[in-house]
Coordinates of N, CA and C and ligand atoms in Angstrom, one line a residue:
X268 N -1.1 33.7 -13.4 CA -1.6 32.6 -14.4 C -1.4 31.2 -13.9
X269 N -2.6 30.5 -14.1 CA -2.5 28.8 -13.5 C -0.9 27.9 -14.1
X270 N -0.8 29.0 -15.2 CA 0.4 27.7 -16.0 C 2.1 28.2 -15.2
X271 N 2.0 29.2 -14.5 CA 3.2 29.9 -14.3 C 3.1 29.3 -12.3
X272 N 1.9 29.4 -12.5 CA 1.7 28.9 -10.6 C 2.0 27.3 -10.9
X273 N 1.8 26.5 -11.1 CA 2.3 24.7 -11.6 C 3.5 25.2 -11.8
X274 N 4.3 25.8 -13.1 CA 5.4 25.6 -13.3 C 6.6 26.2 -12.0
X275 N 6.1 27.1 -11.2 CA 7.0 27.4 -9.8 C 6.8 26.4 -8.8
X276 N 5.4 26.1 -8.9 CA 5.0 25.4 -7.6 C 6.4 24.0 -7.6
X277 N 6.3 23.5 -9.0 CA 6.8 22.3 -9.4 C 8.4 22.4 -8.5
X278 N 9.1 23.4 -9.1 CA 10.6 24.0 -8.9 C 10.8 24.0 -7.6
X279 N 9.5 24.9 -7.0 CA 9.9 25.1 -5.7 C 9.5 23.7 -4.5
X280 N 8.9 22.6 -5.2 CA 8.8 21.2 -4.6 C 10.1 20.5 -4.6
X281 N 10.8 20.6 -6.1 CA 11.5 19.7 -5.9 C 13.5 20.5 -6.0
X282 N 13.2 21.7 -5.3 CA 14.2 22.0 -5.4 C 15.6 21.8 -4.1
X283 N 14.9 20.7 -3.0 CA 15.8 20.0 -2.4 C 16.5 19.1 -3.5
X284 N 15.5 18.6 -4.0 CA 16.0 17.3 -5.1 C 17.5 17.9 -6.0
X285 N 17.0 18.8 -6.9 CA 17.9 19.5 -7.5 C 19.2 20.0 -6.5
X286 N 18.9 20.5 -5.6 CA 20.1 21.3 -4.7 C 21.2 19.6 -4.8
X287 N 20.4 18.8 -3.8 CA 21.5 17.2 -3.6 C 22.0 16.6 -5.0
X288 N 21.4 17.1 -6.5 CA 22.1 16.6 -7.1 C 22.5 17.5 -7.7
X289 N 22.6 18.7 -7.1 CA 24.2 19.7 -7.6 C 25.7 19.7 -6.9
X290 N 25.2 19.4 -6.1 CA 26.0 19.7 -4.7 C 27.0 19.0 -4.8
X291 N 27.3 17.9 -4.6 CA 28.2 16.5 -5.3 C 29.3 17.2 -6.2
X292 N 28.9 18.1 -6.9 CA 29.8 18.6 -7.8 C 30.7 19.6 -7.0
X293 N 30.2 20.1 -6.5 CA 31.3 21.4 -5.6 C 32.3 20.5 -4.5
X294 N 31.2 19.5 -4.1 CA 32.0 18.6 -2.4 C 33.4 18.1 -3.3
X295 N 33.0 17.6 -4.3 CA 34.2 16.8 -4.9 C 35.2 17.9 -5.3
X296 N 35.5 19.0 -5.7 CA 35.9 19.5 -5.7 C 37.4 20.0 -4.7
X297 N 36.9 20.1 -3.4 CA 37.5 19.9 -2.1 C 38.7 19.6 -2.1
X298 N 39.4 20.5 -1.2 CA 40.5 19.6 -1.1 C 40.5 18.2 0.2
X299 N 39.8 18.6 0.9 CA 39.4 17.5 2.0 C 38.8 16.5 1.0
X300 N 37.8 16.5 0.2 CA 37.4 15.1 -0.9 C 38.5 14.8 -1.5
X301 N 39.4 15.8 -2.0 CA 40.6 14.6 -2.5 C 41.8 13.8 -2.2
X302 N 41.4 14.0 -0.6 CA 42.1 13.4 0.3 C 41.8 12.7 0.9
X303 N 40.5 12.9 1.5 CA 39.4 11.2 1.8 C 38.3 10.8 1.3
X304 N 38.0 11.3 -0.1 CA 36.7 10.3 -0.6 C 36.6 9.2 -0.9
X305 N 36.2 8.6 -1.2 CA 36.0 7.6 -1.4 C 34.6 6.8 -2.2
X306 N 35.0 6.1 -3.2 CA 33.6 5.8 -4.3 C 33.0 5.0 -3.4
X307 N 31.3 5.2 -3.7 CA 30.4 4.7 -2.8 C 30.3 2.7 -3.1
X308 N 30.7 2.8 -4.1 CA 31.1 1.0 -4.3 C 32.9 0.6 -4.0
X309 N 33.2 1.2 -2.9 CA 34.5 1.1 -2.5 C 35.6 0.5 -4.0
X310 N 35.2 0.9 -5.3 CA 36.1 0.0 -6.1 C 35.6 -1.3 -6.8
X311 N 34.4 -1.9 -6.2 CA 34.0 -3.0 -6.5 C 34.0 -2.9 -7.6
X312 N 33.8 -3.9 -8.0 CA 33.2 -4.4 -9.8 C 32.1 -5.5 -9.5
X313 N 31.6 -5.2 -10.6 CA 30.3 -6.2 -11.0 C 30.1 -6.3 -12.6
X314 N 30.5 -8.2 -12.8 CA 31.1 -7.7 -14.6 C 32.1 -7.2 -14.2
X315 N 32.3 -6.7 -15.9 CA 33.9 -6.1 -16.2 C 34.1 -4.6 -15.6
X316 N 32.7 -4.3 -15.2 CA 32.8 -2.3 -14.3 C 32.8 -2.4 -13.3
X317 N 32.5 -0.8 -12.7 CA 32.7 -0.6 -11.4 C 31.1 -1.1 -11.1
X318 N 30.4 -1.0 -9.7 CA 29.1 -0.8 -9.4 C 28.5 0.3 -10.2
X319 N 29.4 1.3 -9.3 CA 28.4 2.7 -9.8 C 29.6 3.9 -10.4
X320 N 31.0 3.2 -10.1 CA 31.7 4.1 -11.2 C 32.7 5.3 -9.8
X321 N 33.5 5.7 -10.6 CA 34.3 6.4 -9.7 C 33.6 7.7 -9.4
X322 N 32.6 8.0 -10.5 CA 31.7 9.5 -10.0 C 31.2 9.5 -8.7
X323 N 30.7 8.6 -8.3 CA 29.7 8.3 -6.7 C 30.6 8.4 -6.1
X324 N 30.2 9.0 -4.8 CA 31.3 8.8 -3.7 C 30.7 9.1 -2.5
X325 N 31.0 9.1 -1.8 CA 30.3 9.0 -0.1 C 30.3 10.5 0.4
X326 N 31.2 11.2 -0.1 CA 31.4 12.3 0.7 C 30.2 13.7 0.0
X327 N 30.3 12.8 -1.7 CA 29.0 13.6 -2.7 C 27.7 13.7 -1.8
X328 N 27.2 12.1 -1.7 CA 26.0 11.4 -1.1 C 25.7 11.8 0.0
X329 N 26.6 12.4 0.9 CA 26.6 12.7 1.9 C 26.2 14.3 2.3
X330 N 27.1 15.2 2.0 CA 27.0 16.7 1.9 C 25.6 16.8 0.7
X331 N 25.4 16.1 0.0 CA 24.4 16.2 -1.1 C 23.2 16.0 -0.3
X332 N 23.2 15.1 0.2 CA 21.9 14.8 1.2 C 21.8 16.2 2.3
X333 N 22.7 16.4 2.9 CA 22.9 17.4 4.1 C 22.1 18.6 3.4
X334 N 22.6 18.8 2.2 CA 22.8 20.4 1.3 C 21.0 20.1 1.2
X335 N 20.3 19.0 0.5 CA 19.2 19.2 -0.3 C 18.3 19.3 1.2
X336 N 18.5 18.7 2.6 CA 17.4 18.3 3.5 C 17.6 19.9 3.9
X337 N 18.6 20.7 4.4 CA 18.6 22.1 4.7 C 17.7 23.0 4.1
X338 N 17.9 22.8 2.5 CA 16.4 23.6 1.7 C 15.6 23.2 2.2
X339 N 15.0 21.6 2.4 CA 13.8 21.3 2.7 C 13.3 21.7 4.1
X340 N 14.5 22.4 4.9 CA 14.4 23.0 6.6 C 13.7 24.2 6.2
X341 N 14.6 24.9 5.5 CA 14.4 26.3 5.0 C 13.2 26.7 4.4
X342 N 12.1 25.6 3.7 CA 11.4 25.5 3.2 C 10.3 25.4 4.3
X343 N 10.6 25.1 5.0 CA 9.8 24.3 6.4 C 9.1 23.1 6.2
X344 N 10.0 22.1 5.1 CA 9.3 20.5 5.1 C 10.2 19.8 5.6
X345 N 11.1 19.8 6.5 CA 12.3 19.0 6.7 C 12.5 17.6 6.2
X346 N 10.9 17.3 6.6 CA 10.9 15.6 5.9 C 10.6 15.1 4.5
X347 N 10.3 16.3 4.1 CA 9.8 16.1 2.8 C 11.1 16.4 1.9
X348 N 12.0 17.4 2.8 CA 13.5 17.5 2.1 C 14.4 16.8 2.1
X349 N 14.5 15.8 3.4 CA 15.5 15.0 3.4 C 15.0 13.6 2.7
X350 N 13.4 13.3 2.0 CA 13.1 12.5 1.0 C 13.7 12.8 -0.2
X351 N 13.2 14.2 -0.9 CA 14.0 14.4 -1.8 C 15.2 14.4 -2.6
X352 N 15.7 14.8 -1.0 CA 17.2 14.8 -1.5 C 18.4 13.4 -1.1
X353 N 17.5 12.0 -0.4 CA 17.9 11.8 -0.4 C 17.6 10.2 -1.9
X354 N 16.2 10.5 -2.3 CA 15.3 9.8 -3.3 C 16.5 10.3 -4.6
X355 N 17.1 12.1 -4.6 CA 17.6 11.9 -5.9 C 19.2 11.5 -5.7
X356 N 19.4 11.8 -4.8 CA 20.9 10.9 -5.1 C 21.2 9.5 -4.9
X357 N 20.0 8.5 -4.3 CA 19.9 6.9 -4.6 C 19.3 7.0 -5.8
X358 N 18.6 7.9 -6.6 CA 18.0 7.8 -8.2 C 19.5 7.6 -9.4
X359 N 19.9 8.9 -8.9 CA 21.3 9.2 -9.4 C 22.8 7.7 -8.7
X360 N 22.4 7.1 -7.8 CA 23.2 6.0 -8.1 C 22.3 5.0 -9.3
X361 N 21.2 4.7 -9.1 CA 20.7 4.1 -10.1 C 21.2 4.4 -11.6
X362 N 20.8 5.4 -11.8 CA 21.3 5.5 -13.3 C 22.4 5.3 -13.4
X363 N 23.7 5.9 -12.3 CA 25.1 4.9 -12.9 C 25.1 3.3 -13.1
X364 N 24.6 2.8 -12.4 CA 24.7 1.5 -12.2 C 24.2 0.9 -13.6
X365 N 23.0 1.6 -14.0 CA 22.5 1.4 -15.4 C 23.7 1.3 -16.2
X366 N 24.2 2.8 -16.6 CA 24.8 2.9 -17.7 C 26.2 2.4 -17.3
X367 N 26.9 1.9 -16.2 CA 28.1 1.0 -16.2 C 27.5 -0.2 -16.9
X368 N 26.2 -0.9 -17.1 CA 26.0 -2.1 -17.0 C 25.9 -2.1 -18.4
X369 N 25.3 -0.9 -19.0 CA 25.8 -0.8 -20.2 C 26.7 -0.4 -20.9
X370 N 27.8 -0.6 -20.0 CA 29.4 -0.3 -20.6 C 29.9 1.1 -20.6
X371 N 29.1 2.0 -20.2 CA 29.3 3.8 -20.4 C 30.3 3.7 -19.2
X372 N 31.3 4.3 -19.7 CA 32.4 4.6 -18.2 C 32.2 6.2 -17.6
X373 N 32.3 6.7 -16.6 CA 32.2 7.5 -16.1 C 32.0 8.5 -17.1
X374 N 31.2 9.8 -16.5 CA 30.8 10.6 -17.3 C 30.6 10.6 -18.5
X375 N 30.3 9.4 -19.2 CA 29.7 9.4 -20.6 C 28.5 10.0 -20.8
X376 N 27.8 10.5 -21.8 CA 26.6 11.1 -21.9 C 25.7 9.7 -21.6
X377 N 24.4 9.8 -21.1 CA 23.5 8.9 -21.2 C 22.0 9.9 -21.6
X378 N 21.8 10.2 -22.6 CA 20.4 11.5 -22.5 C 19.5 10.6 -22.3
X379 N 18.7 11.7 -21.1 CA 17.2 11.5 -20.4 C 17.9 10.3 -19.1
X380 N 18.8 9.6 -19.4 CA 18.5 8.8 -18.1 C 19.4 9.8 -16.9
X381 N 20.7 10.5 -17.5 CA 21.5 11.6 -16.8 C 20.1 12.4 -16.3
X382 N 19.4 12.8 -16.6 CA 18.7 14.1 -16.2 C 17.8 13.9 -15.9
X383 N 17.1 12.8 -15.5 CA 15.7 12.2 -15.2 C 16.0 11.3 -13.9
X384 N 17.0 10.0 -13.5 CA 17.2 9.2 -13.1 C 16.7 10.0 -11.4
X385 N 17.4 10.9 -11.4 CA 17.1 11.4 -9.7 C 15.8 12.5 -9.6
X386 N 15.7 12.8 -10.6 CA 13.8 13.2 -10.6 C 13.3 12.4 -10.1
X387 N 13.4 11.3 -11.0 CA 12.7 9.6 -10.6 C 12.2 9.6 -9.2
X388 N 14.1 9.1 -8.9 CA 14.5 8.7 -7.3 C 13.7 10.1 -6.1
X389 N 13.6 10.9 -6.4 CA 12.8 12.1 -5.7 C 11.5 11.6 -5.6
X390 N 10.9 11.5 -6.5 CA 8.8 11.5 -6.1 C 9.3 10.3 -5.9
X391 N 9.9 9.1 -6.3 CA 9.0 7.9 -5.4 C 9.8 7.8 -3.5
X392 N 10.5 8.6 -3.7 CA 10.8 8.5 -2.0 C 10.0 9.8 -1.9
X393 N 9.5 10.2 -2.3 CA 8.8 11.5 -1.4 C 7.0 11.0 -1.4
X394 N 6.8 9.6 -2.2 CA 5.6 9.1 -2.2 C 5.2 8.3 -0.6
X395 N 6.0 8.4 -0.2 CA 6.1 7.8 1.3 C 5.7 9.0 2.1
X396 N 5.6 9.9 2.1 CA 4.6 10.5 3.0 C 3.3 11.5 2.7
X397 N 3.8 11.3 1.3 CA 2.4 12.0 0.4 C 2.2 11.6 -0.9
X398 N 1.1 11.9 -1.6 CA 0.6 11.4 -2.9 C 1.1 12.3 -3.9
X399 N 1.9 11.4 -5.0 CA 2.7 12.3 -6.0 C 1.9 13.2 -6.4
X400 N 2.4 14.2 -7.3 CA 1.5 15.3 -7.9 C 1.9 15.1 -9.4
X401 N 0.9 14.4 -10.4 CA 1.7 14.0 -11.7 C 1.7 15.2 -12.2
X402 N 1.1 16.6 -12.0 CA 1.0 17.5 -12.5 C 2.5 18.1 -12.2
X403 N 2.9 17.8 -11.4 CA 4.8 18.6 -11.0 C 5.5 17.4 -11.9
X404 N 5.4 16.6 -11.5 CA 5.7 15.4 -12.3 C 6.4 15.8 -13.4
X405 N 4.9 15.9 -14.5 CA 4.9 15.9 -16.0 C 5.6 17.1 -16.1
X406 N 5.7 18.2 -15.7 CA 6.1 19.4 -15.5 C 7.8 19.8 -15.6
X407 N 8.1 18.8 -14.4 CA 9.4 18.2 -14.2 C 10.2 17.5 -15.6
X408 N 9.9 17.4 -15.8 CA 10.0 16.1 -16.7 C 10.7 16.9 -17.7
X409 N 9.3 17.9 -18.2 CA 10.1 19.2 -19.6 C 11.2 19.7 -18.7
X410 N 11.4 20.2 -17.9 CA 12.0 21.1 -17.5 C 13.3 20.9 -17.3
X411 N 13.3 19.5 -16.1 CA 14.7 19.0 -15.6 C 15.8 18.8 -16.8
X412 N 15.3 18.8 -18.2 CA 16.2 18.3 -19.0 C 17.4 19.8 -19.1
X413 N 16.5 20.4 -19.6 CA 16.8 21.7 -20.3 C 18.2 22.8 -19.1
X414 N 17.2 22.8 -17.5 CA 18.0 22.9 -16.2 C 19.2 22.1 -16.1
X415 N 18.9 20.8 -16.0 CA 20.2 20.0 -16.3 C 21.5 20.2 -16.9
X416 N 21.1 20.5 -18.4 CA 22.5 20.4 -18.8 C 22.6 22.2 -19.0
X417 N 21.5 22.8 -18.6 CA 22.7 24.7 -18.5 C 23.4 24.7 -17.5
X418 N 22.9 24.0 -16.0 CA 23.5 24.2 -15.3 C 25.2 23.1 -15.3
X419 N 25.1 22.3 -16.1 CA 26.2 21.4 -16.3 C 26.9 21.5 -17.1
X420 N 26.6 22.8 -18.1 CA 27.5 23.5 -19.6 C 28.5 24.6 -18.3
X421 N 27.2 25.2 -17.2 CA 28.1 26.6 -16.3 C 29.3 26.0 -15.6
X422 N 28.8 24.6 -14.7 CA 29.9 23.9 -14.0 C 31.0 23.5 -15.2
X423 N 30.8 23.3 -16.1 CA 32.2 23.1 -17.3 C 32.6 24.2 -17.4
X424 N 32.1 25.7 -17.6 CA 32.5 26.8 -18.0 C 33.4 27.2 -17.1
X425 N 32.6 26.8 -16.0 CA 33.6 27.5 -14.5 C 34.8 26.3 -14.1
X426 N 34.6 25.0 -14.4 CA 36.2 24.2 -14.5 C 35.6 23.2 -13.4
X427 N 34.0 23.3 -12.5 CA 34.0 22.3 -11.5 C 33.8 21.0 -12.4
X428 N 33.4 20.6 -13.7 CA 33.2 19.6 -14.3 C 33.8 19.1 -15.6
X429 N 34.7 18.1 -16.0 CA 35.0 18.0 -16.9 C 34.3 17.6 -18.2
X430 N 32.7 17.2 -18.0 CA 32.2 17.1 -19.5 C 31.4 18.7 -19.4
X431 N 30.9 19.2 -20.7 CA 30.0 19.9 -20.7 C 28.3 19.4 -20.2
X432 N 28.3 17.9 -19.9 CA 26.8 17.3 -19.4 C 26.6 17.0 -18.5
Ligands
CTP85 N1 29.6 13.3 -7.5 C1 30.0 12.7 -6.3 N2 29.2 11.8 -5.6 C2 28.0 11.6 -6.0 C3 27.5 12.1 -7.2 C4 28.3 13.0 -7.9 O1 31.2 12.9 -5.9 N3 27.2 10.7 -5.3 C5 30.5 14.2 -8.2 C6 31.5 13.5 -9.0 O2 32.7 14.2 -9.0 C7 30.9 13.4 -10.4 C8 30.2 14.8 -10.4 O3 29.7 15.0 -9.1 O4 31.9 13.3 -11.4 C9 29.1 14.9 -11.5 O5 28.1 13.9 -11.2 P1 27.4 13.0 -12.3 O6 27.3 13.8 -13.6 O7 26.2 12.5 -11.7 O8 28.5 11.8 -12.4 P2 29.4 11.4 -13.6 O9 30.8 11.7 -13.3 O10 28.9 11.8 -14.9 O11 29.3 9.8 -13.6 P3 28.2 8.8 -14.2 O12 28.7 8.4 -15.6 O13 28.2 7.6 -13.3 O14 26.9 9.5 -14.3
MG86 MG1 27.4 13.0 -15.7

């Protein structure tokens, strides 16, 4: 069926995207992360908050990036993976920086900007070497919410995350 072929094709596009912004959750976890991570705004403040908040960190950004461009090896787009994955975790600093600016301290809920922000940051870095597909897009869009937070209810269930979101 055309609606089942869009709806995988979609998944299976942007599932470097998704892999780099899971990934961050397990790295931190680490005992090597909690002995040299370090937040990607070293601490700074801007205003009375951090930049992007003590959740970012370099070591996330980093294995997150590594994690999502390997799908995109595996896939055989390497460059199309290491866009995506690296479009959603600068997406995903975006939206912290948002919601510090609007006073949300770490892991506060923010709905749709939490679950959308590194969608975002995905198609427009991956618009650099091809023409978005609004049909994955629009697709995305239903979907990523719903993905989002089961898979962030299972990382609570299992203990890697302290909110359920
Ligand atoms: N994480 C990380 N580095 C990143 C992104 C995420 O180390 N670049 C880890 C952090 O341990 C973070 C967890 O993954 O707490 C979950 O990520 P996310 O929900 O995006 O961060 P929050 O803690 O909710 O922070 P924010 O309020 O800024 O979204
Ligand atoms: Mg969060």
């Amino acid at each position: 069926m055309d609606i089942l072929k869009l709806i995988f094709g979609a998944i299976w596009f942007i599932l470097p995207a998704y892999t780099a912004n899971m990934f961050p959750v397990f790295v931190a976890k680490t005992k090597f992360a909690k002995k040299y991570n370090k937040p990607v705004d070293f601490g700074i403040k801007y205003g009375r908050k951090q930049l992007f908040g003590a959740g970012k960190t370099w070591l996330g950004l980093i294995f997150g990036i590594i994690a999502g461009s390997i799908i995109g090896f595996l896939q055989g787009t390497l460059i199309l993976g290491i866009l995506l994955a690296s479009g959603a975790l600068i997406g995903d600093l975006v939206g912290s920086f948002v919601k510090r600016r609007f006073g949300l301290e770490r892991g506060e809920r923010a709905i749709l900007l939490d679950q959308l922000d590194f969608l975002i940051g995905a198609f427009i870095f991956s618009s650099v070497i091809m023409e978005i597909n609004y049909s994955y897009f629009l697709v995305l869009v239903f979907l990523t919410p719903s993905v989002h937070l089961l898979a962030n209810y299972l990382g609570y269930k299992l203990g890697l995350k302290k909110e359920p979101w």
